[in-house]
mmCIF file of C-alpha atoms and ligand atoms in Angstrom:
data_model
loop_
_atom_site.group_PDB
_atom_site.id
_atom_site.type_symbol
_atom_site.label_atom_id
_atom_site.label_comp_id
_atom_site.label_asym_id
_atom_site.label_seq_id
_atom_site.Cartn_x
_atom_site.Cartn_y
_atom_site.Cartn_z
ATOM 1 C CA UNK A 1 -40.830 -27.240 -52.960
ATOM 2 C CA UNK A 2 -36.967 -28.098 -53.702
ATOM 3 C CA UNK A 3 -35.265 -27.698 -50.100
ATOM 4 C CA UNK A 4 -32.104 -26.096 -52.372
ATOM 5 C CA UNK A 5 -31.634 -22.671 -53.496
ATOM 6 C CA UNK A 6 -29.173 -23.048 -55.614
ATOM 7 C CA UNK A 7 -29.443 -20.770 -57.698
ATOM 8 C CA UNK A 8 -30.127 -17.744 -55.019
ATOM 9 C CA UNK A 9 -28.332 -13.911 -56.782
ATOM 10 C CA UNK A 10 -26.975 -15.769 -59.537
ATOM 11 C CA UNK A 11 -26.788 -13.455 -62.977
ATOM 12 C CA UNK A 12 -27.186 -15.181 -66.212
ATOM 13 C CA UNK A 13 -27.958 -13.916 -69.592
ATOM 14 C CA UNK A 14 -31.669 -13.340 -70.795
ATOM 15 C CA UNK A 15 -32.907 -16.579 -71.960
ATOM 16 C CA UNK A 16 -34.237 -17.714 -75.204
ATOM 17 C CA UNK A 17 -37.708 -19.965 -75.479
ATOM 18 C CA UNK A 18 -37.441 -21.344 -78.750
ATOM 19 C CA UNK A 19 -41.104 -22.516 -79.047
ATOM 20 C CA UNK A 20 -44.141 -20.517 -77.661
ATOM 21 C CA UNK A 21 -47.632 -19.857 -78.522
ATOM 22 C CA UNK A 22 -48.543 -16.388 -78.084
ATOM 23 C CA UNK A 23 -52.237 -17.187 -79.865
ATOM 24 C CA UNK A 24 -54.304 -14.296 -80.800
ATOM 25 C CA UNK A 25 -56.530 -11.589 -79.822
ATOM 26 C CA UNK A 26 -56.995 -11.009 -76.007
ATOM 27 C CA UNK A 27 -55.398 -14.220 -75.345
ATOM 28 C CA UNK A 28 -52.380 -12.620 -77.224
ATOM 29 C CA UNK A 29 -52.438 -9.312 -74.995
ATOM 30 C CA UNK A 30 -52.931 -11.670 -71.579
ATOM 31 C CA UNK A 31 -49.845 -13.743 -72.596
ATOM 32 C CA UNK A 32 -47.568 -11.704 -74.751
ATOM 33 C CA UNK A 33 -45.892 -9.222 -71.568
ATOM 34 C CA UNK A 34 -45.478 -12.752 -69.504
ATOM 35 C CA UNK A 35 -42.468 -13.131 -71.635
ATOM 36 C CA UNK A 36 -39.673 -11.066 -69.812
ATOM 37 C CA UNK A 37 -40.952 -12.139 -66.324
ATOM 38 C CA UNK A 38 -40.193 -15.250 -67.394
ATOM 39 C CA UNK A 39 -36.347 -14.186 -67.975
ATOM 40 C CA UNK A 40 -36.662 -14.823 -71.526
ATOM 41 C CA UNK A 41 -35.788 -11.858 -73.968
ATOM 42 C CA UNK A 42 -36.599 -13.986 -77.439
ATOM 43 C CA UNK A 43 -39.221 -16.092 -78.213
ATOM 44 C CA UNK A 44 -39.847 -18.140 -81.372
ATOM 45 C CA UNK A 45 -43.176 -18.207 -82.025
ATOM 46 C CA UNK A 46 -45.862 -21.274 -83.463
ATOM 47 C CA UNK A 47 -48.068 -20.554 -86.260
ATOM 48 C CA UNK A 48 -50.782 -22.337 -85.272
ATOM 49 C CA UNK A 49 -53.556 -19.649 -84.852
ATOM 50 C CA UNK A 50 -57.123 -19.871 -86.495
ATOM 51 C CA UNK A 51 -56.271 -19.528 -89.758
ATOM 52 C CA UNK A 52 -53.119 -21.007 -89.721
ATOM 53 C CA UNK A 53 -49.829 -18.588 -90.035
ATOM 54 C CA UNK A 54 -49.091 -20.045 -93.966
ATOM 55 C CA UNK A 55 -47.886 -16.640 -95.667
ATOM 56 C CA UNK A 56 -45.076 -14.713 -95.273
ATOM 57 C CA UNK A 57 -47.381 -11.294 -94.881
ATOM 58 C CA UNK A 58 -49.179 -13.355 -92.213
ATOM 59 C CA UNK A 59 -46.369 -14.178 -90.367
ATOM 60 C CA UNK A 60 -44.231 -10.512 -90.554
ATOM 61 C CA UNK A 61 -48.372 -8.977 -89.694
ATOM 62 C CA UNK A 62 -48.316 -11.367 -86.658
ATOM 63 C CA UNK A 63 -44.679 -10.418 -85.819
ATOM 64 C CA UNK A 64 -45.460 -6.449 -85.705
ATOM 65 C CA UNK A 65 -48.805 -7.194 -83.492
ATOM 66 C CA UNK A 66 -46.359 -9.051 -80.975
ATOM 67 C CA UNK A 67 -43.390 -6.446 -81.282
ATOM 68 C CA UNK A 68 -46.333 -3.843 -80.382
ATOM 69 C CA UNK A 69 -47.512 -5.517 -77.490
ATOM 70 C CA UNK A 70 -43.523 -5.986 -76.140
ATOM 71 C CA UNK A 71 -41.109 -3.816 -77.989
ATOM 72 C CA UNK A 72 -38.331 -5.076 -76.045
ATOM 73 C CA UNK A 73 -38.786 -8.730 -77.096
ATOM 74 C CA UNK A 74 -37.345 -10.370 -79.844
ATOM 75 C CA UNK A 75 -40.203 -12.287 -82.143
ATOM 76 C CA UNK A 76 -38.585 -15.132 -84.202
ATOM 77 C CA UNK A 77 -41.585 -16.064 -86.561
ATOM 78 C CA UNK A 78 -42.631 -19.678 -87.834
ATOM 79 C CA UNK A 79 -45.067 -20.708 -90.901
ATOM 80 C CA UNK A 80 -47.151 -23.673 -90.854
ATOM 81 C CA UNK A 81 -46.095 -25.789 -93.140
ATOM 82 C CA UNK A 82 -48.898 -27.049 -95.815
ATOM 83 C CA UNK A 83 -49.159 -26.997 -99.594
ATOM 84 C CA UNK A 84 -49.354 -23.167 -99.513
ATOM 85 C CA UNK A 85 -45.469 -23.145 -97.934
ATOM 86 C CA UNK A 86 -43.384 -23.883 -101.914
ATOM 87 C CA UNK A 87 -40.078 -23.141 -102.214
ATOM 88 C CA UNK A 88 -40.470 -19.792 -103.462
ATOM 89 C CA UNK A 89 -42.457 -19.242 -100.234
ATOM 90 C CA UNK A 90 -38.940 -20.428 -98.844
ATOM 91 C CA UNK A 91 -36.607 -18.170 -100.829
ATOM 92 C CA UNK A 92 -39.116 -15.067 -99.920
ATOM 93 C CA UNK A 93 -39.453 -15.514 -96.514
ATOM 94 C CA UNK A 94 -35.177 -16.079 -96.246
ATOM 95 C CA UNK A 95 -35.159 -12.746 -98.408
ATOM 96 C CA UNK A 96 -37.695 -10.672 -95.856
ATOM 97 C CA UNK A 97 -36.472 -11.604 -92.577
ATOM 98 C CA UNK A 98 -38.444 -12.405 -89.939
ATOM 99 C CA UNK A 99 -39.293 -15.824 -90.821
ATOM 100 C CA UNK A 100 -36.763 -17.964 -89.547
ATOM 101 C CA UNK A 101 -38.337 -21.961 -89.534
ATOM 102 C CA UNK A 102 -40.913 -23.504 -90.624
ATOM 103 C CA UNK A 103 -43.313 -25.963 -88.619
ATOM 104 C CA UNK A 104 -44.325 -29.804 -88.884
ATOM 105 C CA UNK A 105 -47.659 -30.658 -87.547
ATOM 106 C CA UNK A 106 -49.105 -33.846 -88.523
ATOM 107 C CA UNK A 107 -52.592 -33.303 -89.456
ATOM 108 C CA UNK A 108 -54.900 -33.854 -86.167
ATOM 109 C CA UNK A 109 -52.673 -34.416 -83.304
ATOM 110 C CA UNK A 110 -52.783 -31.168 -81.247
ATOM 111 C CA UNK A 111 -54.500 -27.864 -81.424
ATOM 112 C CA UNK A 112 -55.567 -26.773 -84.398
ATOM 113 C CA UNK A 113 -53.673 -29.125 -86.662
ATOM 114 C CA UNK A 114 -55.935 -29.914 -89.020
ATOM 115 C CA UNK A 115 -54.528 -28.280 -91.833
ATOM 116 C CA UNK A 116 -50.947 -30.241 -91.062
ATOM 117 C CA UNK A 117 -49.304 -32.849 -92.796
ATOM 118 C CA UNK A 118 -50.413 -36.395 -93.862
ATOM 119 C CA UNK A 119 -47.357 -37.372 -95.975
ATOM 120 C CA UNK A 120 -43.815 -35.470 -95.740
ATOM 121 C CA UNK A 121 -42.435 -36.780 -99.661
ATOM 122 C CA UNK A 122 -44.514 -34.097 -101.219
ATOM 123 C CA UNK A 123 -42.566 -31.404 -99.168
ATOM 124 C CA UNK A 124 -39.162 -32.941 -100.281
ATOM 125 C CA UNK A 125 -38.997 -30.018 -102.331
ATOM 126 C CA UNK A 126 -39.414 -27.243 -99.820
ATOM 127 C CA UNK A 127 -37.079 -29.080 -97.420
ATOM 128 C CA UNK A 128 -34.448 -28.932 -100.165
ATOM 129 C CA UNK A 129 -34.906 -24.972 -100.790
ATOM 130 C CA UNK A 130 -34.849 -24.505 -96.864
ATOM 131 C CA UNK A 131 -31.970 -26.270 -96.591
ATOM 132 C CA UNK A 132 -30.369 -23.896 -99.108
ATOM 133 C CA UNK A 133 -31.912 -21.153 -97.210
ATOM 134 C CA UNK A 134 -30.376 -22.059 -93.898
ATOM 135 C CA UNK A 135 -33.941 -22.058 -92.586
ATOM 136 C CA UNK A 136 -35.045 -24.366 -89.609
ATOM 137 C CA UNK A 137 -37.644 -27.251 -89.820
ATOM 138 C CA UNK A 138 -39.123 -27.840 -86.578
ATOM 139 C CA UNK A 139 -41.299 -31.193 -86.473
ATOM 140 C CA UNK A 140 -44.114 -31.567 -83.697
ATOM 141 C CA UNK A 141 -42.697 -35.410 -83.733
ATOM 142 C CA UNK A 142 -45.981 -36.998 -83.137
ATOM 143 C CA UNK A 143 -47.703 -39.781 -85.650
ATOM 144 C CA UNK A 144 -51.736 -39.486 -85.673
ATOM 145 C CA UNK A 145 -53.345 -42.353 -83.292
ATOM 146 C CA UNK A 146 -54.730 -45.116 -85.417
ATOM 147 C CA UNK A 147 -56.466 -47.736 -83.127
ATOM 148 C CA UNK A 148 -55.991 -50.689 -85.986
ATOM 149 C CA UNK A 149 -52.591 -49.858 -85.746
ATOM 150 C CA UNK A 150 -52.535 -49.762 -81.894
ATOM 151 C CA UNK A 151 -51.253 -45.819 -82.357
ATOM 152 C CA UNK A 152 -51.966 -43.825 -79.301
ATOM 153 C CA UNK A 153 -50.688 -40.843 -77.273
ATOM 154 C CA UNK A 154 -48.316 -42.685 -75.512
ATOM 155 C CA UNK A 155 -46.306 -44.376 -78.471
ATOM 156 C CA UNK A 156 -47.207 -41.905 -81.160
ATOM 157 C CA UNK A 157 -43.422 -40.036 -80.469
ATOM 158 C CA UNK A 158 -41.405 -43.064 -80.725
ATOM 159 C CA UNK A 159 -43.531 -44.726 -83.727
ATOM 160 C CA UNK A 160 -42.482 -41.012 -85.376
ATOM 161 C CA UNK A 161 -38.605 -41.115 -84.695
ATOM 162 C CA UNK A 162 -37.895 -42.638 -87.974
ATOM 163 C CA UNK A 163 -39.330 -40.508 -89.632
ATOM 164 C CA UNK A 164 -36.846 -37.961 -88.189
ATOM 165 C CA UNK A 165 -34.040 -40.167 -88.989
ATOM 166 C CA UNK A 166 -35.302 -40.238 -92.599
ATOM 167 C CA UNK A 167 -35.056 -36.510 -93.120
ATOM 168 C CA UNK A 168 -32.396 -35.801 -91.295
ATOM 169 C CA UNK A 169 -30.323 -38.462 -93.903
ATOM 170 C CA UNK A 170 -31.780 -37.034 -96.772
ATOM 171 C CA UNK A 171 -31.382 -33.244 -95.831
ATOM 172 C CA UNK A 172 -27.993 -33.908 -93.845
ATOM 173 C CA UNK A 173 -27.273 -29.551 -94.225
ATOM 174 C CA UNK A 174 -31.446 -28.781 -93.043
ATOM 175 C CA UNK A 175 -31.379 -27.162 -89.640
ATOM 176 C CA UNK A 176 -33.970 -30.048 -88.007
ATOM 177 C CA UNK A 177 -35.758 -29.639 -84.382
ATOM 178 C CA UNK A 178 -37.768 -32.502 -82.556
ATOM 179 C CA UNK A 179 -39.947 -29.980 -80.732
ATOM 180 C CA UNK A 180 -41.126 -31.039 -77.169
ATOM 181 C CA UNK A 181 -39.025 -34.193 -76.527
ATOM 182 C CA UNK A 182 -40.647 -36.203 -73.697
ATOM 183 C CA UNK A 183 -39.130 -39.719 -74.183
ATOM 184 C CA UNK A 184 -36.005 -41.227 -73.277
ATOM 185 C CA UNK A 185 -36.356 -42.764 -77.288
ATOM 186 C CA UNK A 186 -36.310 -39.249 -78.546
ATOM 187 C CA UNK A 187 -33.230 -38.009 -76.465
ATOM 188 C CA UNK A 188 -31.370 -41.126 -78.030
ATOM 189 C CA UNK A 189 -32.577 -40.859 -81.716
ATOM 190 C CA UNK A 190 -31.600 -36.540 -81.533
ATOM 191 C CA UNK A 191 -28.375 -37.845 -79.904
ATOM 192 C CA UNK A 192 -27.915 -40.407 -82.590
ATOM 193 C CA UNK A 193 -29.034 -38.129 -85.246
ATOM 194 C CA UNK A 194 -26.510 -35.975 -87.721
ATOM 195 C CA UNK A 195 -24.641 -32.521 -86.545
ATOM 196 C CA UNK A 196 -28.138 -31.300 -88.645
ATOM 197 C CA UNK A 197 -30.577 -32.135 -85.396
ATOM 198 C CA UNK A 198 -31.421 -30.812 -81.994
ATOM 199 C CA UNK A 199 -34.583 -31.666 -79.861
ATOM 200 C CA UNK A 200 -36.119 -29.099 -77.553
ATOM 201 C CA UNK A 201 -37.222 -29.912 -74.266
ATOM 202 C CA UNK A 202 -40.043 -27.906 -72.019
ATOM 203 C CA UNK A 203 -40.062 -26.727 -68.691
ATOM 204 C CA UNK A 204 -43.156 -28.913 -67.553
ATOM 205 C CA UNK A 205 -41.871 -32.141 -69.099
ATOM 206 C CA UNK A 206 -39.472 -32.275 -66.211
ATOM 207 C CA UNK A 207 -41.481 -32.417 -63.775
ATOM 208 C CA UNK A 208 -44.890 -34.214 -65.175
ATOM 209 C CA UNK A 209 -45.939 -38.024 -65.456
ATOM 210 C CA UNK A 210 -48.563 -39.797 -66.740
ATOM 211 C CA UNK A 211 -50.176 -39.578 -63.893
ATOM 212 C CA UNK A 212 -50.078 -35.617 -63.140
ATOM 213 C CA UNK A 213 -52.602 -35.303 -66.490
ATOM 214 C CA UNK A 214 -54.557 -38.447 -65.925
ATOM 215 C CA UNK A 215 -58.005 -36.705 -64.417
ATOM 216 C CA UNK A 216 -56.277 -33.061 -64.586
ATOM 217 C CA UNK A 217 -56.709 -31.381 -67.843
ATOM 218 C CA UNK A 218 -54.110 -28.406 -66.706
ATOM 219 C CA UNK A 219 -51.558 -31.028 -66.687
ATOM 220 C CA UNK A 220 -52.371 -32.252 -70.583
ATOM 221 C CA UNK A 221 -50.963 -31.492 -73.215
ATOM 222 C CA UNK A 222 -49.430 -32.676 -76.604
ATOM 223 C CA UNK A 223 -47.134 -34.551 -76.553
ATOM 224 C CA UNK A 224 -48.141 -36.184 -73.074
ATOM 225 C CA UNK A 225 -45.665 -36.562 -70.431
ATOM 226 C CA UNK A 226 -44.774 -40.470 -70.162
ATOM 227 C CA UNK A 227 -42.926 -42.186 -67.736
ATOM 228 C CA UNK A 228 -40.901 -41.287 -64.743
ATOM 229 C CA UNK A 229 -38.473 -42.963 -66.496
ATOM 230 C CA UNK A 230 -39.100 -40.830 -69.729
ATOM 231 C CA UNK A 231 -38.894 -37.569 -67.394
ATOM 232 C CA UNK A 232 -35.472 -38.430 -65.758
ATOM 233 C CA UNK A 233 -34.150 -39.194 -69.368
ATOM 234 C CA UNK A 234 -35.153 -35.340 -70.274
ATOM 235 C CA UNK A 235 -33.139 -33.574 -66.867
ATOM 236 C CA UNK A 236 -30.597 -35.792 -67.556
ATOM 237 C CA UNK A 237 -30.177 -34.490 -71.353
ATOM 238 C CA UNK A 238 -30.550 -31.210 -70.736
ATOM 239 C CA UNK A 239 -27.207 -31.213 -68.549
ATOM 240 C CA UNK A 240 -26.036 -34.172 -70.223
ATOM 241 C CA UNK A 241 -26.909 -33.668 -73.873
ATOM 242 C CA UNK A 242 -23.930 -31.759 -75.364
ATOM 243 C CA UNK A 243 -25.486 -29.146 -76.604
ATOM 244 C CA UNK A 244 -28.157 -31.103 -78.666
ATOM 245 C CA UNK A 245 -30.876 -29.803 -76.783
ATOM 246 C CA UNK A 246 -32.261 -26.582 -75.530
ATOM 247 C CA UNK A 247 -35.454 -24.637 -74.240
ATOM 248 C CA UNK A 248 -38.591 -24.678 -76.263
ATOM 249 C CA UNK A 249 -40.918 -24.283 -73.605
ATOM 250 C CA UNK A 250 -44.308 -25.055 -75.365
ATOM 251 C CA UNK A 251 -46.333 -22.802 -73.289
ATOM 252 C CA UNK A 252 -49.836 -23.369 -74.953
ATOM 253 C CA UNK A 253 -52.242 -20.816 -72.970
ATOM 254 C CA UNK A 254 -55.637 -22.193 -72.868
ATOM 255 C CA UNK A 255 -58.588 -20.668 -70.755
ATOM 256 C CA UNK A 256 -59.804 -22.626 -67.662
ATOM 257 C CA UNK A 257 -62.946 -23.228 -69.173
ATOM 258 C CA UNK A 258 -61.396 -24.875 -72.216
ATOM 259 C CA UNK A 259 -58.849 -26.771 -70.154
ATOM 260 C CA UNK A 260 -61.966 -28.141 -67.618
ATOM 261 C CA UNK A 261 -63.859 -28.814 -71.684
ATOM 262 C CA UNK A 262 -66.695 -26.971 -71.398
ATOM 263 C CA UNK A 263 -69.855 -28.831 -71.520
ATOM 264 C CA UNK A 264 -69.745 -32.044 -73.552
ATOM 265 C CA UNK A 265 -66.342 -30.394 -75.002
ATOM 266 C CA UNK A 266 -62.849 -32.570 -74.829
ATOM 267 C CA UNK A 267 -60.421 -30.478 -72.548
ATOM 268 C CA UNK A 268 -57.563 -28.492 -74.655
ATOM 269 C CA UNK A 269 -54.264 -29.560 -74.813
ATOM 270 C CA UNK A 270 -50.995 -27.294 -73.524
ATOM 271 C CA UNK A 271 -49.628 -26.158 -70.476
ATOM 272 C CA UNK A 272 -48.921 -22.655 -70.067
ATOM 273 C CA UNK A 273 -45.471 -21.762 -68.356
ATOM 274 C CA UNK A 274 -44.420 -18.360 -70.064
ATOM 275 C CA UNK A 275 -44.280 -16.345 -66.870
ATOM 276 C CA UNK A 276 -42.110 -18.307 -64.800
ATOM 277 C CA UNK A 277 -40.441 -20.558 -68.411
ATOM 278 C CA UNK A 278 -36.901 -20.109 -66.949
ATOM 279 C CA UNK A 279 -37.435 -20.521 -62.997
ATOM 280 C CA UNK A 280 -39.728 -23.384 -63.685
ATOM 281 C CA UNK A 281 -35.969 -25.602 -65.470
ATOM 282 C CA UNK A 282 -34.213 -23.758 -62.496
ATOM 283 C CA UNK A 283 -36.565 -25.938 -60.018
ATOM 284 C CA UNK A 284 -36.350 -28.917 -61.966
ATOM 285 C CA UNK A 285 -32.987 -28.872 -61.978
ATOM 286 C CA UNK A 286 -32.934 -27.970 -58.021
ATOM 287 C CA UNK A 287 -35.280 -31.396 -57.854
ATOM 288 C CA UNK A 288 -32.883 -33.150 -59.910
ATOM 289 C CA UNK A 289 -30.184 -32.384 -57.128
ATOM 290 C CA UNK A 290 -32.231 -33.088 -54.366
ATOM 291 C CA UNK A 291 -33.522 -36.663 -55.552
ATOM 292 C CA UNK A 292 -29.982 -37.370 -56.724
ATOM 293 C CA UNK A 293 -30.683 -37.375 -60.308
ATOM 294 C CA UNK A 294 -28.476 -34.412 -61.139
ATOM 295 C CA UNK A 295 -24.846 -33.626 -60.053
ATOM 296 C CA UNK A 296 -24.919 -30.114 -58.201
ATOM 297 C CA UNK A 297 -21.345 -30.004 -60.055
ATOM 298 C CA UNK A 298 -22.963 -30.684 -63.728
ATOM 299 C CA UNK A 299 -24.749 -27.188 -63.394
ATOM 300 C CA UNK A 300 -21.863 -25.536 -64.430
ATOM 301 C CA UNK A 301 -22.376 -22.043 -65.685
ATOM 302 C CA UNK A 302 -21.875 -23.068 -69.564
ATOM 303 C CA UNK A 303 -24.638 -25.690 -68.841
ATOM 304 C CA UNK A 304 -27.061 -23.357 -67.462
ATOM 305 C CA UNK A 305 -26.790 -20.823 -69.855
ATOM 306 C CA UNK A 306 -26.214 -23.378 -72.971
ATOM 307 C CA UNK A 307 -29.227 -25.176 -72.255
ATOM 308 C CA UNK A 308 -31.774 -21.537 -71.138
ATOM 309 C CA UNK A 309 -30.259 -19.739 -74.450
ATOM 310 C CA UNK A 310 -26.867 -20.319 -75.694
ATOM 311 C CA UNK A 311 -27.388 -23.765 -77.752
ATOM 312 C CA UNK A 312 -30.304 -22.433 -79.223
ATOM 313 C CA UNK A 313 -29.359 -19.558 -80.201
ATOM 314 C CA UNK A 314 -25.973 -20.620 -81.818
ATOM 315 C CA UNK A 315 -28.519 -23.108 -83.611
ATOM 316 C CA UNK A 316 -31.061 -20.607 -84.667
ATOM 317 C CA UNK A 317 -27.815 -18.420 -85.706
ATOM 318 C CA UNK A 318 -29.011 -15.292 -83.756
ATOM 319 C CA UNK A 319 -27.022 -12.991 -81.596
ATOM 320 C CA UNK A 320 -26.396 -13.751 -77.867
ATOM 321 C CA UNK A 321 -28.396 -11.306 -75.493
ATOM 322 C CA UNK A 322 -26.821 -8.823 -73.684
ATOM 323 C CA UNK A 323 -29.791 -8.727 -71.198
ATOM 324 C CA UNK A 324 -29.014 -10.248 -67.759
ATOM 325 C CA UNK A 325 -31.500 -10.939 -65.023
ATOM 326 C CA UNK A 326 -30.751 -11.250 -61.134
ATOM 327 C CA UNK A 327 -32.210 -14.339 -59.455
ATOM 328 C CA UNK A 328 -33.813 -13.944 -55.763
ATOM 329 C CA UNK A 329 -34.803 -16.920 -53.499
ATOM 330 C CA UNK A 330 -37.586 -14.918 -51.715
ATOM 331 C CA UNK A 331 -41.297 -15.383 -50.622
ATOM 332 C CA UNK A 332 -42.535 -15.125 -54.092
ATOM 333 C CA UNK A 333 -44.848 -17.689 -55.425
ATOM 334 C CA UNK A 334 -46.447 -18.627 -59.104
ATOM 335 C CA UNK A 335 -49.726 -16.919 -59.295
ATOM 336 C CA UNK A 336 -52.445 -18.554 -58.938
ATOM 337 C CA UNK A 337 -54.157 -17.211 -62.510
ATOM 338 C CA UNK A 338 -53.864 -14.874 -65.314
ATOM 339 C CA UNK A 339 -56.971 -12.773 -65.537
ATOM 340 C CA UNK A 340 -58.174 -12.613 -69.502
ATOM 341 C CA UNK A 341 -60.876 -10.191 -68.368
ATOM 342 C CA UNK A 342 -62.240 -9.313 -72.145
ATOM 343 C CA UNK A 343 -62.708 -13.609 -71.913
ATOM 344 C CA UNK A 344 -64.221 -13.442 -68.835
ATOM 345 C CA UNK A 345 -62.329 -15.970 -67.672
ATOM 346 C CA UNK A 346 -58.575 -16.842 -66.591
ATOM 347 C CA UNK A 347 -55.039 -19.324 -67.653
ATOM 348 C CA UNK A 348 -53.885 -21.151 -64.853
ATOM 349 C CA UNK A 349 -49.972 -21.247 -64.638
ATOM 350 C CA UNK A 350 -47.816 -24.201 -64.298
ATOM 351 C CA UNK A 351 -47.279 -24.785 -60.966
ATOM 352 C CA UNK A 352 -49.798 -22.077 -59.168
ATOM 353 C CA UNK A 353 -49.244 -21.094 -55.549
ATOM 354 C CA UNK A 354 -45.257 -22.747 -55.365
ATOM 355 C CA UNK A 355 -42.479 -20.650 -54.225
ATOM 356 C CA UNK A 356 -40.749 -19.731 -57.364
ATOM 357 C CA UNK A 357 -37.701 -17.644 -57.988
ATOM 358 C CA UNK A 358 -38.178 -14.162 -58.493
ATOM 359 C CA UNK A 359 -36.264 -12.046 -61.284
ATOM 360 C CA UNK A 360 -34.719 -8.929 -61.466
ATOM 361 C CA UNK A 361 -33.194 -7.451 -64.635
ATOM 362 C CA UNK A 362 -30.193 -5.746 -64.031
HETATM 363 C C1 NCD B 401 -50.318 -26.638 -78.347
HETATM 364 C C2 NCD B 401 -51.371 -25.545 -78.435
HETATM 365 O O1 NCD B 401 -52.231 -25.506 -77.560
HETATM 366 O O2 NCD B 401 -51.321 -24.737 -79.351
HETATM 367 N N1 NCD B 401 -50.715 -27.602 -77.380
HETATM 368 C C3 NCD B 401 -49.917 -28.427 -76.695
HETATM 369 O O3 NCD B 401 -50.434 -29.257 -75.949
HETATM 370 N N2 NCD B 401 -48.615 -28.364 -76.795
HETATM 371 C C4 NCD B 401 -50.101 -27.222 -79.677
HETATM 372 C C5 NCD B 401 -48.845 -27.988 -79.786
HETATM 373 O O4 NCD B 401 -47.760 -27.428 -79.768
HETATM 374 O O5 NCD B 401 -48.914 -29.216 -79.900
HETATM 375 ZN ZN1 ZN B 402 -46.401 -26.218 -79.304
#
């Protein structure tokens, strides 16, 4: 537990989790009402569900099932981007609403990614029409392991940054995100990149190693975290990183069973912080202080509420909250599961049993 409580009755606007899976079904009714207790108000949410989120209808259906479940949420909605997303898909979904991005996976790196891409020339023209659209391409920056090529998890981000430097030259006016950041490589290349690119960072990446997921399939998930190194590189940016990077929180709710693998079965990747997305950056940041990493000065309010909401959502081009939530240093502490009764079984938070902030909206 951080010693500091820094951030004891401080106010601060609702924040925004620009990258969430919400998933479907009873998992979807579990998850979904974590959002506010998480002090977000607006999500923005990944299409990777079984089948894939690759129509418009899809996505806008998905939206309303979400909006019923939390009316008071905002749903920002993704497609997956295959060779059913054309630019006419594009120019409807800008003409809808709804749809505000449109998501990279490369095909077989994380869950359910099989569908993803292999090759990103023959989506040149969709990038274009987005671009034109003002709508937002958000790459899972990941290449696929390739043991000839000595590809694995722990190189696959950096062996894919030029491949973000490639589209962001060629598309200098698309809106580009390097989802899930978690090496000190990737903070440089989105720093180095055009005015076009920001990188989101999750809550867990600042606190996990290679290590924490090493024999502990909660702590796993794609990208992996890397280095201590790698991890001080990500607090550090998101005080330090002008603006260029922001929340995504990549919660990824599996089910125990699936995160133990079941059986024979390999364990799921994805860490699920939605309940506790903000407080969990709060205590990072309160870690960062203690160990020395982080200033107590650089949390300055603009910082705080740039990084939980402000940058992305002057990004995303959507309107600032006017939500606010009350912070209390008290006895509470991160549950210890998520029931998913229909499932029989339960999601294990980030961080179960630790003293956490609790939140109050005012
Ligand atoms: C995500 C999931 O479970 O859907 N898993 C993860 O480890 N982050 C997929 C993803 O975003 O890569
Ligand atoms: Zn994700």
């Amino acid at each position: 537990m951080a010693e500091q409580r820094l951030f004891d009755n401080l106010t601060l606007p609702a924040s925004f989790d620009a990258h969430v899976h919400l998933r479907q079904s009873h998992l979807m009714r579990a998850v979904t009402p974590t959002i506010t207790s998480g002090g977000v108000d607006t999500v923005y949410v990944m299409p990777n569900l079984m089948p894939p989120i690759d129509t418009v209808e899809a996505a806008l259906n998905y939206k309303a099932q979400l909006q019923a479940i939390c009316p008071d949420v905002t749903f920002l909605m993704t497609l997956y981007l295959c060779d059913k997303i054309t630019p006419e898909v594009v120019r409807d979904a800008k003409a809808r609403g709804g749809v505000v991005g449109v998501k990279s996976y490369p095909a077989g790196v994380t869950t359910n990614s099989a569908a993803g891409v292999v090759d990103y020339a023959p989506f040149y023209p969709v990038f274009a029409e987005m671009e034109r659209q003002g709508l937002v391409l958000n790459l899972h920056g990941e290449v696929p392991s390739d043991r000839s090529n000595d590809v694995n998890v722990l190189n696959a981000e950096e062996k894919f940054l030029p491949t973000l430097a490639l589209l962001s030259e060629r598309f200098p006016n698309l809106k580009i995100v390097l989802e899930h950041c978690t090496t000190r490589k990737a903070v440089e290349a989105v720093m180095e990149a055009g005015e076009n690119v920001r990188g989101t960072i999750t809550a867990h990446h600042l606190w996990l190693v290679v290590d924490d997921w090493a024999g502990d399939g909660l702590h796993f998930c794609k990208p992996v975290a890397k280095t201590e190194g790698d991890k001080r590189a990500l607090v550090k940016a998101t005080v330090e990183g002008k603006g260029n990077f922001f929340l995504g929180t990549d919660s990824a709710p599996h089910l125990l069973g699936k995160k133990k693998g079941v059986g024979l079965d390999k364990c799921s990747a994805g860490v699920f912080t939605q309940p506790y997305a903000t407080q969990v950056v709060l205590e990072a940041w309160e870690e960062g202080v203690r160990t020395g990493l982080v200033e107590k000065e650089e949390l300055a309010e603009e910082v705080i509420e740039g990084f939980l909401g402000k940058w992305g959502r002057d990004f995303y081009g959507i309107e600032e909250s006017k939500k606010k939530f009350r912070l209390k240093a008290g006895q509470e502490r991160v549950a210890e599961s998520l029931a998913v009764e229909a499932e029989g079984d339960v999601i294990v938070p980030f961080r179960r049993g630790e003293q956490t902030y609790s939140i109050e909206w005012v």
